[in-house]
Short mmCIF file of C-alpha atoms in Angstrom, two decimals:
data_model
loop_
_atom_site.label_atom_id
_atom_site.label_comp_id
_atom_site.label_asym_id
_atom_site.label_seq_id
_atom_site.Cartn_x
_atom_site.Cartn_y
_atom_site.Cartn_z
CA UNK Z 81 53.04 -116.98 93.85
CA UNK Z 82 55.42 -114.41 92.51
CA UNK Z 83 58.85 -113.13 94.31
CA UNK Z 84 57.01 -109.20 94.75
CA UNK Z 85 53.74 -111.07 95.89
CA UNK Z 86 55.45 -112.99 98.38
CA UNK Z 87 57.36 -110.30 99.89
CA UNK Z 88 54.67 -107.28 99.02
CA UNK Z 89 52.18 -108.39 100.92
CA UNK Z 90 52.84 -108.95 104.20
CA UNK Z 91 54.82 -106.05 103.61
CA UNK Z 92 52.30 -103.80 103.05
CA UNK Z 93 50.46 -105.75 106.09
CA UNK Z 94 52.90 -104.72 108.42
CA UNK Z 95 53.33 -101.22 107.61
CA UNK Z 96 49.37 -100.89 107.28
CA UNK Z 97 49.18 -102.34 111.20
CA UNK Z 98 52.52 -100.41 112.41
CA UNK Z 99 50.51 -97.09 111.04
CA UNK Z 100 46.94 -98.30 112.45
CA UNK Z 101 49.01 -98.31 116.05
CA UNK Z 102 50.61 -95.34 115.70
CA UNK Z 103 47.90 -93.11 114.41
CA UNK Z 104 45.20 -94.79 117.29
CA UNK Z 105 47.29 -94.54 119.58
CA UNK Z 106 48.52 -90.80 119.07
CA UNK Z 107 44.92 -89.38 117.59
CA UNK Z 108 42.59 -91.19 120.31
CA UNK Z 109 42.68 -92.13 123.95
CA UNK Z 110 42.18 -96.09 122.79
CA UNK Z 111 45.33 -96.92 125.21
CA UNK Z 112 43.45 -99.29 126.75
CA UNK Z 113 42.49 -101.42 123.93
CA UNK Z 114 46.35 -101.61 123.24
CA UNK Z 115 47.33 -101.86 126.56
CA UNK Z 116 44.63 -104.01 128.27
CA UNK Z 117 42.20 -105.31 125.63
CA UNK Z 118 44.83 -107.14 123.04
CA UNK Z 119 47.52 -108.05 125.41
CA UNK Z 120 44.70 -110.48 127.10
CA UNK Z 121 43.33 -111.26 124.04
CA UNK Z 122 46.32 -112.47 122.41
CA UNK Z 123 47.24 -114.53 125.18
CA UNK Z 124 43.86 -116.24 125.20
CA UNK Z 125 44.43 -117.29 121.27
CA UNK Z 126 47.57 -118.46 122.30
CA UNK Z 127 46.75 -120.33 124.66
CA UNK Z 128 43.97 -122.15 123.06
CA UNK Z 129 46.03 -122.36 119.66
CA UNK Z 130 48.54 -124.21 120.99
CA UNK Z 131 46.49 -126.57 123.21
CA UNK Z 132 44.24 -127.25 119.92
CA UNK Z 133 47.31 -127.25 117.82
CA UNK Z 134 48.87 -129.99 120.19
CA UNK Z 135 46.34 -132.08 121.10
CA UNK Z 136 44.84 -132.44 117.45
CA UNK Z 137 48.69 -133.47 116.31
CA UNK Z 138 48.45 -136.00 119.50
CA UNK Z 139 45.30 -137.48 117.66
CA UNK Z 140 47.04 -138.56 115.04
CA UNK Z 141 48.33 -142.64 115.62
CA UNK Z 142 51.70 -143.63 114.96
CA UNK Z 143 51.17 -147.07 113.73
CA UNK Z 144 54.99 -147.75 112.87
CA UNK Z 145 58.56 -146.38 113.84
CA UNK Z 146 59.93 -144.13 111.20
CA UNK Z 147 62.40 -142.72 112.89
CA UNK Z 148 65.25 -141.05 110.61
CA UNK Z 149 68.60 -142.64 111.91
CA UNK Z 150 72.11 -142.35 110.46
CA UNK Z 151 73.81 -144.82 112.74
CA UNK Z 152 73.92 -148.34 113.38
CA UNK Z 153 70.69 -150.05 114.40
CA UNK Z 154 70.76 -151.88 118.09
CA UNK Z 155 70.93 -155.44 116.97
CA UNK Z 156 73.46 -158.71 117.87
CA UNK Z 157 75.67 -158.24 120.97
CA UNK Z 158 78.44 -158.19 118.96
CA UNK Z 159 77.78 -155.57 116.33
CA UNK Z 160 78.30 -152.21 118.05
CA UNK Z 161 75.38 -149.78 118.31
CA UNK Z 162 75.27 -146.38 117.69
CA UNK Z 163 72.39 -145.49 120.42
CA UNK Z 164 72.38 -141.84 119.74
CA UNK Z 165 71.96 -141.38 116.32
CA UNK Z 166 69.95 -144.73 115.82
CA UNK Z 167 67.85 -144.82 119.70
CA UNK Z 168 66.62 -147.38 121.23
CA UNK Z 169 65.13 -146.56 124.39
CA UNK Z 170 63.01 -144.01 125.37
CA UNK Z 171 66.23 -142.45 127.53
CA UNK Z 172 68.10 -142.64 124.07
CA UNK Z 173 65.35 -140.45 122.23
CA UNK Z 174 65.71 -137.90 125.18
CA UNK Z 175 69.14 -137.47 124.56
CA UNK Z 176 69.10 -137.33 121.18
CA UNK Z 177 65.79 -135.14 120.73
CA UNK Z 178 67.64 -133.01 123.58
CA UNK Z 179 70.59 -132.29 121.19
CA UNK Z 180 67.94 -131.70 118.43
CA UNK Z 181 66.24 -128.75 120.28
CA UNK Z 182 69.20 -127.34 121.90
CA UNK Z 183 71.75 -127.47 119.35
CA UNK Z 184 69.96 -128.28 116.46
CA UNK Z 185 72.14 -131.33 115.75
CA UNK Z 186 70.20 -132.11 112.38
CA UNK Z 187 70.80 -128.75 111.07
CA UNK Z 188 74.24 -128.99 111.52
CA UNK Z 189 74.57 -131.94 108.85
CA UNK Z 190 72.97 -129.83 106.35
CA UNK Z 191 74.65 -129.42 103.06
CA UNK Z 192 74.19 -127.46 100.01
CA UNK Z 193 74.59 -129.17 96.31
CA UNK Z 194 76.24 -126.20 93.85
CA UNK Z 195 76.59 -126.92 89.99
CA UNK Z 196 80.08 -125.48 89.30
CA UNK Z 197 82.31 -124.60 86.29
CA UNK Z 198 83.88 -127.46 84.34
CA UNK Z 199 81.13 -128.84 85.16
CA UNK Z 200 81.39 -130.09 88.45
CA UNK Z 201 79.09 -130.67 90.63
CA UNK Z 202 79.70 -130.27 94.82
CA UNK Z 203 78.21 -131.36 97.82
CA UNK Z 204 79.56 -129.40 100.28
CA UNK Z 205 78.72 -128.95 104.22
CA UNK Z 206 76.53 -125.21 104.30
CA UNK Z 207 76.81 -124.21 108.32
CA UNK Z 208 75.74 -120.91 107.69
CA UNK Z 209 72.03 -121.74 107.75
CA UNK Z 210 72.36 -123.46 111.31
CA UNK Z 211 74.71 -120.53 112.95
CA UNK Z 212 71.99 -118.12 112.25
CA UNK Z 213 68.96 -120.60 113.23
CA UNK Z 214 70.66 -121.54 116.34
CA UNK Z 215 71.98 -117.35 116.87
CA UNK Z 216 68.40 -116.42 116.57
CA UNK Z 217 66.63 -118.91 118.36
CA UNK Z 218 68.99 -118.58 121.72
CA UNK Z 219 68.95 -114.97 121.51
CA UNK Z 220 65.00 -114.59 121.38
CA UNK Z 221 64.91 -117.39 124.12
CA UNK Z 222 67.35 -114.99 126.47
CA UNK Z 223 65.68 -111.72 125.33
CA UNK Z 224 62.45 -113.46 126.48
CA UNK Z 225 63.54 -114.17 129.94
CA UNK Z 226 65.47 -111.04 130.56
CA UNK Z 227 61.83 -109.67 129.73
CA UNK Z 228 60.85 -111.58 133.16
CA UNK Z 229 62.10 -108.46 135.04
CA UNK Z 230 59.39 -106.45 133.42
CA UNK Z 231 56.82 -109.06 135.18
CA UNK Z 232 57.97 -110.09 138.33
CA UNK Z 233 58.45 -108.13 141.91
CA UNK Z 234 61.19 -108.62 143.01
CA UNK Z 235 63.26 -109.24 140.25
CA UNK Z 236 64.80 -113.37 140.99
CA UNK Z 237 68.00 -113.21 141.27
CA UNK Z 238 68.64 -115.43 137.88
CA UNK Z 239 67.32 -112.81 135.65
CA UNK Z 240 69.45 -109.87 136.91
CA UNK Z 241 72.17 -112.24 136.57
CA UNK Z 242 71.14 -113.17 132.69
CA UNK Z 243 70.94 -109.35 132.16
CA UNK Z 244 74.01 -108.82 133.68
CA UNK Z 245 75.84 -111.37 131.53
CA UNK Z 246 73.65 -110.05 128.45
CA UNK Z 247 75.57 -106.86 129.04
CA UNK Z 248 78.52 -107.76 129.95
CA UNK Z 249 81.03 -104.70 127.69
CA UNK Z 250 78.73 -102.47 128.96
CA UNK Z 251 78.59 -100.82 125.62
CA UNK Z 252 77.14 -97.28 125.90
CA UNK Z 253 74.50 -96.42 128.79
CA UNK Z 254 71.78 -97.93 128.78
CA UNK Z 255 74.48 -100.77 128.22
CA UNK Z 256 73.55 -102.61 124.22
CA UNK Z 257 72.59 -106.28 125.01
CA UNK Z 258 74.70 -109.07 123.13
CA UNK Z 259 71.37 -110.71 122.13
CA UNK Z 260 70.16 -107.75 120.66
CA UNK Z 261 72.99 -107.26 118.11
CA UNK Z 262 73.36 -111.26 117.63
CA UNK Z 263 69.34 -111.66 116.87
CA UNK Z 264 69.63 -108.49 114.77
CA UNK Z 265 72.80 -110.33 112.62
CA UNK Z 266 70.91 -113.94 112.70
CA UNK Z 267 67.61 -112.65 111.46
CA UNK Z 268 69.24 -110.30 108.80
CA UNK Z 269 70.57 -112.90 107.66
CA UNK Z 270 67.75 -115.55 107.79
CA UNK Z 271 66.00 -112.49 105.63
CA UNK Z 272 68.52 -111.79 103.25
CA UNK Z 273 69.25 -115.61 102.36
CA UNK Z 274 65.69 -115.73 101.64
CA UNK Z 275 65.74 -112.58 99.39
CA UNK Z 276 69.26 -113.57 97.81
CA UNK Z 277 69.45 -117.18 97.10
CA UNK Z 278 67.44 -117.90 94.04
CA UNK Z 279 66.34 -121.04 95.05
CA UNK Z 280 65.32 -120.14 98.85
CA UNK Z 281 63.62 -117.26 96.95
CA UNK Z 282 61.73 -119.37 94.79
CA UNK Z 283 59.88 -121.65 97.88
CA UNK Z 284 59.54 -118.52 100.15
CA UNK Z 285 55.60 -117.75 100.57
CA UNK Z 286 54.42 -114.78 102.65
CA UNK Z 287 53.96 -117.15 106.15
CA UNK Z 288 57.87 -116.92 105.35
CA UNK Z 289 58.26 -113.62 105.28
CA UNK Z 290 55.72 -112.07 107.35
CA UNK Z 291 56.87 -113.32 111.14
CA UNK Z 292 60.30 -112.06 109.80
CA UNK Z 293 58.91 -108.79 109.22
CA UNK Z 294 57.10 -108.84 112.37
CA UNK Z 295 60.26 -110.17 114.31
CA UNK Z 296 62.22 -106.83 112.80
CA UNK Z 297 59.06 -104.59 113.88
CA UNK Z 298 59.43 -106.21 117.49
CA UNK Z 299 63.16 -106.32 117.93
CA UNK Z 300 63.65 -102.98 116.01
CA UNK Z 301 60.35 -100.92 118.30
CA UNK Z 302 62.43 -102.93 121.32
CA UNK Z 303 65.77 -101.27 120.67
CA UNK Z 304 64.78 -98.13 119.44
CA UNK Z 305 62.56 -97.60 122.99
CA UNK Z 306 66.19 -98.46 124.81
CA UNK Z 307 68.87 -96.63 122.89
CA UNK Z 308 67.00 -93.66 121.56
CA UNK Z 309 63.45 -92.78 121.89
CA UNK Z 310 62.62 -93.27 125.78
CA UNK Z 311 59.92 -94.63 127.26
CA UNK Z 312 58.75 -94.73 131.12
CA UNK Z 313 59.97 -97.83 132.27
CA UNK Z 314 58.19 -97.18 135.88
CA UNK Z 315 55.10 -97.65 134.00
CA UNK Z 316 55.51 -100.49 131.70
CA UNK Z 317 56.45 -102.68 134.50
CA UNK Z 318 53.28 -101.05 136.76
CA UNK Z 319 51.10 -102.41 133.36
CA UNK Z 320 52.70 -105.68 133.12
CA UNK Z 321 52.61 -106.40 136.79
CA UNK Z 322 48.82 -105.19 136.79
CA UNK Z 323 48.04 -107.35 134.03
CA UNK Z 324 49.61 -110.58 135.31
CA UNK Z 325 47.84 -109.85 138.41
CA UNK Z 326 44.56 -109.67 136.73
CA UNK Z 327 43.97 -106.26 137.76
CA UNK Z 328 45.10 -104.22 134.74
CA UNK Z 329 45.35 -100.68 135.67
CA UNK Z 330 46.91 -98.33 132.50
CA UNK Z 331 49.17 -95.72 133.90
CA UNK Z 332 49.37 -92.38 131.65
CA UNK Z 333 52.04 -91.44 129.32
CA UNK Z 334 53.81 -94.61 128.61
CA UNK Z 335 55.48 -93.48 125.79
CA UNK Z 336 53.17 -94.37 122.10
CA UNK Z 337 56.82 -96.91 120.60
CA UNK Z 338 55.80 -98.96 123.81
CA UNK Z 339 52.21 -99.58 122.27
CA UNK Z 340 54.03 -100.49 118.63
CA UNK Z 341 56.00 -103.12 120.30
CA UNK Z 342 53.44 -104.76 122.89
CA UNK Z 343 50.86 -105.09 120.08
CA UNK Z 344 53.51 -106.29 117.38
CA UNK Z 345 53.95 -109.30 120.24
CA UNK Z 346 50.50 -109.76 120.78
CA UNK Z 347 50.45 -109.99 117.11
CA UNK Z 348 53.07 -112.42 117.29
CA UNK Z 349 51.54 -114.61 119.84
CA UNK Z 350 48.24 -114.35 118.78
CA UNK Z 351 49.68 -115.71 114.74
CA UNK Z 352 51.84 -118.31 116.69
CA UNK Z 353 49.18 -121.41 116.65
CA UNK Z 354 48.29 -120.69 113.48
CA UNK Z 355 51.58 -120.29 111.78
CA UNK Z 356 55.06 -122.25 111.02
CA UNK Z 357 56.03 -120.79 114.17
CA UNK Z 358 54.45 -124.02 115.73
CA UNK Z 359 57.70 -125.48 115.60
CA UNK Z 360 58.21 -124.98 119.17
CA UNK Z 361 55.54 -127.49 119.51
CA UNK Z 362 55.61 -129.49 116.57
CA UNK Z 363 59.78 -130.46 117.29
CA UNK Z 364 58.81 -132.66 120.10
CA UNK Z 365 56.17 -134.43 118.07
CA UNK Z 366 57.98 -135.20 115.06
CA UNK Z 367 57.76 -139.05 114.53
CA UNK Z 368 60.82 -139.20 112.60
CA UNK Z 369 62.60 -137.70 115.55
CA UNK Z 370 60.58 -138.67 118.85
CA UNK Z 371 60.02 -142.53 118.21
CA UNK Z 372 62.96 -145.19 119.18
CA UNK Z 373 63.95 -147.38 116.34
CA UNK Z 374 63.30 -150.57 118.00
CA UNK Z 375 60.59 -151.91 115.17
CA UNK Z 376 62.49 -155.18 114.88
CA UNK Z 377 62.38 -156.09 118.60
CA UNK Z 378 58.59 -154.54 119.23
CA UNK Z 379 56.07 -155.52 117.80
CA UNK Z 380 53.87 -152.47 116.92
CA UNK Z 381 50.56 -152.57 116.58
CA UNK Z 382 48.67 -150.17 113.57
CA UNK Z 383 45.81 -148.46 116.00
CA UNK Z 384 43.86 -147.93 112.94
CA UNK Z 385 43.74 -152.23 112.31
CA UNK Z 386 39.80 -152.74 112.81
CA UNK Z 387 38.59 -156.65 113.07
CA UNK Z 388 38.82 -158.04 109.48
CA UNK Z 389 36.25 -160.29 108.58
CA UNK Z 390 37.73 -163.55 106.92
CA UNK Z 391 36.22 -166.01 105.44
CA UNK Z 392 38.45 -169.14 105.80
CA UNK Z 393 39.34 -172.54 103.68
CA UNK Z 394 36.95 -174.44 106.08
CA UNK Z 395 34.19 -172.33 105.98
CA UNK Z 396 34.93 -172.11 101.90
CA UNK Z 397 34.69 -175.91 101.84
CA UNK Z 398 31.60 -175.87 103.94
CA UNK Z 399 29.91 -173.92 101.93
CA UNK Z 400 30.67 -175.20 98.51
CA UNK Z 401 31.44 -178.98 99.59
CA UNK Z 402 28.83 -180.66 97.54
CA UNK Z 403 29.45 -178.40 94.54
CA UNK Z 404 33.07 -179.02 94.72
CA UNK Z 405 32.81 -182.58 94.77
CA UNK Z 406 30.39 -182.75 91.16
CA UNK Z 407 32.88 -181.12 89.48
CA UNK Z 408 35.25 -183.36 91.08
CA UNK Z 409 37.24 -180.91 93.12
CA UNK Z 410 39.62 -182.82 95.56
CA UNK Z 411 38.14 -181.83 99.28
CA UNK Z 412 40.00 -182.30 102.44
CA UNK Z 413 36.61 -183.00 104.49
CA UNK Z 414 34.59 -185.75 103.29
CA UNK Q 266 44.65 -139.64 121.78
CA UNK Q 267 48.39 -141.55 121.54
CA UNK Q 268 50.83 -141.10 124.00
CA UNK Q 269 48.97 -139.65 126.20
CA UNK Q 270 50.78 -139.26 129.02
CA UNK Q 271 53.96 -138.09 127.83
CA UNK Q 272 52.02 -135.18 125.44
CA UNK Q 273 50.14 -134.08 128.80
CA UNK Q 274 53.54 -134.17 130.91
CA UNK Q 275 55.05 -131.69 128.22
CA UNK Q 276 51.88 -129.47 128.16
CA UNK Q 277 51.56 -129.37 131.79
CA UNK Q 278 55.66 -128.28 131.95
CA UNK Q 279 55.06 -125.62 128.87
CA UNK Q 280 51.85 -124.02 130.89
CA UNK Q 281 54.25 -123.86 134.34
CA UNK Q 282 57.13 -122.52 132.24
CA UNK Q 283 54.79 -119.48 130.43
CA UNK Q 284 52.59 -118.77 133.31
CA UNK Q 285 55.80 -118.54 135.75
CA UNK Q 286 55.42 -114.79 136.71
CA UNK Q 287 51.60 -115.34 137.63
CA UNK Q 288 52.52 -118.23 140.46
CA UNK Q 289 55.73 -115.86 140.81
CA UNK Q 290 54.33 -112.78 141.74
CA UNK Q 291 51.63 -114.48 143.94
CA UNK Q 292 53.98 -115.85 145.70
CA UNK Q 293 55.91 -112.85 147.01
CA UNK Q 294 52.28 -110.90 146.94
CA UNK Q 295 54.27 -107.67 145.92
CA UNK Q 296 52.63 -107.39 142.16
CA UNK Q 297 50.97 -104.06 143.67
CA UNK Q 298 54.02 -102.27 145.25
CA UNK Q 299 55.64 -99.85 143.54
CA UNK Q 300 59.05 -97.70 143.83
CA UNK Q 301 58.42 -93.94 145.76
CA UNK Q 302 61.54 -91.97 145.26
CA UNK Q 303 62.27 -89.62 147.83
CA UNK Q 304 63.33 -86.27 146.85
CA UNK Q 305 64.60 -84.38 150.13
CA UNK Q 306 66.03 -81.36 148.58
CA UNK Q 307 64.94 -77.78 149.02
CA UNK Q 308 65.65 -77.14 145.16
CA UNK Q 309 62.80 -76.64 142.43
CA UNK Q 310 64.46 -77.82 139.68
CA UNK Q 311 66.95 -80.53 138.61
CA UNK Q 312 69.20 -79.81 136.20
CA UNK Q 313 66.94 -79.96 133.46
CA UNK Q 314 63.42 -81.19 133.30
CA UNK Q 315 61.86 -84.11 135.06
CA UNK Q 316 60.44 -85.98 132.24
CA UNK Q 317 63.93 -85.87 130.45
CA UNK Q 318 65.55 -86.87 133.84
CA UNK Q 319 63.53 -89.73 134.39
CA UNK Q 320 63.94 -90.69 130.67
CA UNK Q 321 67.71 -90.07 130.22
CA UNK Q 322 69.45 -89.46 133.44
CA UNK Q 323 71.78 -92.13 132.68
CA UNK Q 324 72.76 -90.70 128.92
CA UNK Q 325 73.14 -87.20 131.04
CA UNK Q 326 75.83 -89.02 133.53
CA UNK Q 327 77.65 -90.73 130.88
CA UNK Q 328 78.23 -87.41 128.95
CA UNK Q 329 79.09 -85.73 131.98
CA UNK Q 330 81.50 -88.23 132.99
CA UNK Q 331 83.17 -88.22 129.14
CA UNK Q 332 83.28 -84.69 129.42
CA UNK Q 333 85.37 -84.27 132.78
CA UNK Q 334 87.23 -86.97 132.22
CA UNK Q 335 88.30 -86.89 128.54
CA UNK Q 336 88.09 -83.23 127.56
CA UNK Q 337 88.92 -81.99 130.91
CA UNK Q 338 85.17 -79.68 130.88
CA UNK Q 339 83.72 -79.26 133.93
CA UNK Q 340 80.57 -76.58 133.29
CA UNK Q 341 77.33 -77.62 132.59
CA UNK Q 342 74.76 -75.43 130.84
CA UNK Q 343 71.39 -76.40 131.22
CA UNK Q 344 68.54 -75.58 129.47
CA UNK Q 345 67.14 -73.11 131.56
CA UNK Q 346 70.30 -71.44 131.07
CA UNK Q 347 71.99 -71.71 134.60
CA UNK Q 348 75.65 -72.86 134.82
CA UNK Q 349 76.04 -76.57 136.58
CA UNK Q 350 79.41 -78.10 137.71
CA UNK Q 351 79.32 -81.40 135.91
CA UNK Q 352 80.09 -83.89 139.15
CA UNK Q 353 78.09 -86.91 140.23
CA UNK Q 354 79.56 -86.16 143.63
CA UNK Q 355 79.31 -82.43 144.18
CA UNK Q 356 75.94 -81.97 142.02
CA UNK Q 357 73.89 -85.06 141.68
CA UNK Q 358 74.64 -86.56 145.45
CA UNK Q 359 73.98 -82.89 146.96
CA UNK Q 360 70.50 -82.89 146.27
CA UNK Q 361 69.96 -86.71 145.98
CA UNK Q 362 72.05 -88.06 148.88
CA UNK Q 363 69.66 -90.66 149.68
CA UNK Q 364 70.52 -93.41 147.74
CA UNK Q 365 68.71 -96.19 148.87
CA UNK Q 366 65.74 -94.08 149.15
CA UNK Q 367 65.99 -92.15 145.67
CA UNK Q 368 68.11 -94.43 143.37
CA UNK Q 369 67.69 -98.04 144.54
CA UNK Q 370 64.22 -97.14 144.40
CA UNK Q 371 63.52 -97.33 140.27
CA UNK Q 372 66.61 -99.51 139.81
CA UNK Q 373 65.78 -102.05 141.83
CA UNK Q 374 62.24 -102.34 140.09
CA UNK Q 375 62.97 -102.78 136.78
CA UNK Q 376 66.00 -104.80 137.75
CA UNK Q 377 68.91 -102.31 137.15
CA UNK Q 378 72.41 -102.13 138.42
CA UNK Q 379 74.25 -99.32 137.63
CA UNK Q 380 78.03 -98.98 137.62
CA UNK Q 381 77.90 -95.99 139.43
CA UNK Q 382 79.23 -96.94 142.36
CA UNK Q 383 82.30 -99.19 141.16
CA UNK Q 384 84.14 -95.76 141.68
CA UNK Q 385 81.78 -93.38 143.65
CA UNK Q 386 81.20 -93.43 147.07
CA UNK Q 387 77.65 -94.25 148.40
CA UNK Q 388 76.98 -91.23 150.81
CA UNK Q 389 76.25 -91.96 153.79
CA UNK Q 390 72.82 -91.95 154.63
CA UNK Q 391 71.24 -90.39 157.96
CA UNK Q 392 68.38 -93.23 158.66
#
């Protein structure tokens, strides 16, 4: 698939759903299909995605460890271990998968080859890629908890606090959250290194670029509704709160940019099981990173090993005893 | 399945995390309530209109406040034309001198806290 098809098309996907919302919302009274309707829709796809998703992964057997490891292997007492980066019990992969989905320890090591003049080739540590992922992921993990005021009455004390820290310089009223301008730098750049780098360019498929385009249709519809077009707040928590209580109730005159975000997340949501994003999932069941490297102290059994029907020397002689012996075959049973 | 329990165990914690508001908010059974600002003035009209008030109240304040306190203007003009003394104090707290009434009211719902009061003084309130 070309560059322009890759990026083109869920281009022209977005902006074809971001005018669909618009125009229904602002030409027809269809609020409640946006409002209600989706929202619970979305969450039931979800839902069921990522259960399916899961439990067909969990299907799959394991039959040996191949855990990646770039330490020393737990062996003789006197040869020093390196239990995090080579684990060995399941308190060990914990730790280390821990660091993996926190920090993105794996990431970190990443390096980039580059073919320079003279020639000279350079492998060269590339951190770039890992400050963004890690910028982006914590900032859409804290965006999506400060969202927890919108849904719970009264708000717990933790997420005013999380807000509060979120905007702490108080820049401008209503105050600019950090994690809005960090997730706006991370994902620019996850796009841009995409678009730029001829190589990234090259493997980048639309399921690449269309949750990026969807992520700048959420965050941008998010920040816009804050900072400059305004809509009733009032009344998008009365929604959320009616909808989590399973007695959706659409108040009037929301504000139509409210309806652009909520059904750009449901979107999101909704294309989550389906899509790369299954990360979130798929992390903790990677075998290369969830499995302790203990294959030379445990035996491990292949699951798939069915009972093998063997036909041994005995039986062999049995069979062919008196045939063996006139051609003169030596036998070990007279 | 393999590894059952431990894949269950995550799934079970992932559904608790995601569903949190729903056990929340029938837990402190106030999902229905919502805020009722008091308005206990004799006035029609607010400075300007109550949609744009509700909307931008705060953008309003913050101008005000740059005004007086930078460029040393203290007159209003609304848009219905009327001249306003630009004071949180003198103007705002006249009418709306009920703060836990009128202000906590919205802020506390959607989980606001506004600096406000880090140099004004809450008015008293008559209970």
């Amino acid at each position: 698939m070309t560059f322009i098809m890759s990026i083109m098309l869920p281009f022209i996907i977005i902006l074809f759903l971001l005018l669909l919302v618009l125009g229904v919302v602002s030409y027809t009274h269809l609020e409640n299909v946006f409002g209600i309707f989706i929202p619970y829709l979305a969450l039931a796809i979800f839902l069921m995605g990522f259960l399916y998703r899961i439990l067909s992964w969990a299907k799959s057997p394991v039959p040996f460890r191949i855990t990646t490891v770039c330490g020393q292997e737990k062996s003789l007492d006197w040869i020093k271990a390196n239990r995090l980066e080579s684990p060995f019990t399941t308190l060990d992969v914990i730790k280390r998968l821990a660091l993996e989905v926190l920090l993105f320890r794996s990431l970190f090591r990443n390096t980039n080859t580059e073919l320079n003049e003279g020639p000279k080739l350079i492998h060269w540590s590339a951190k770039w890629l890992w400050l963004a992922g890690l910028t982006f992921h914590w900032s859409f993990f804290i965006i999506l908890t400060r969202h927890l005021r919108f849904f719970t009455e009264p708000v717990p004390f933790a997420i005013q606090f999380i807000d509060k820290l979120d905007n702490l310089f108080e820049i401008g009223v209503p105050a600019l959250y950090l994690t809005d301008a960090l997730i706006v730098a991370a994902i620019t750049h996850l796009f841009l290194r995409r678009v730029l780098v001829p190589k990234i360019r090259y493997v980048s498929l639309p399921a690449d670029y269309f949750p990026l385009f969807l992520l700048f249709c959420i965050i941008g519809s998010g920040m816009f509704m804050r900072h400059i077009y305004k809509v009733d707040l009032i009344k998008v928590k009365e929604l959320a709160l009616s909808l989590i209580s399973f007695r959706p109730a659409l108040p009037e005159g929301i504000g139509v940019l409210f309806y652009v975000h909520l059904f750009f997340v449901c979107l999101l949501i909704a294309y989550f099981p389906f899509s790369k994003l299954m990360h979130l999932g798929g992390v903790f069941l990677s075998p290369t990173r969830n499995l302790a490297n203990n294959n030379r102290s445990k035996r491990h059994i292949n699951p798939w090993n069915y009972p093998v029907k063997v036909h041994t020397y005995e039986e062999y002689e049995d069979e062919f005893r008196e045939k063996m012996k006139a051609a003169e075959i030596p036998v070990d049973k007279e | 399945m393999y590894d059952t329990g431990k894949i269950i165990t995550g799934l079970i914690v992932f559904l608790c995390l995601i569903t949190f508001p729903l056990w929340y908010d029938a837990f402190t059974g106030k999902a229905a309530t919502k805020p009722e600002p008091k308005i206990i003035t004799k006035e029609k009209q607010c400075v300007e209109a109550t949609p744009y008030m509700r909307d931008s109240h705060m953008k309003l304040l913050i101008q005000w406040r740059d005004r007086v306190v930078r460029e040393k203007m203290y007159s209003y003009k609304g848009s219905d034309g009327k001249n306003y003394t630009m004071s949180l104090t003198k103007t705002c707290l006249n009418c709306h001198s009920n703060k836990q009434q009128f202000c906590d009211q919205c802020h506390n719902y959607v989980g606001v806290t506004p600096t406000c009061w880090n140099c004004h003084i809450i008015p008293e309130e008559k209970s």
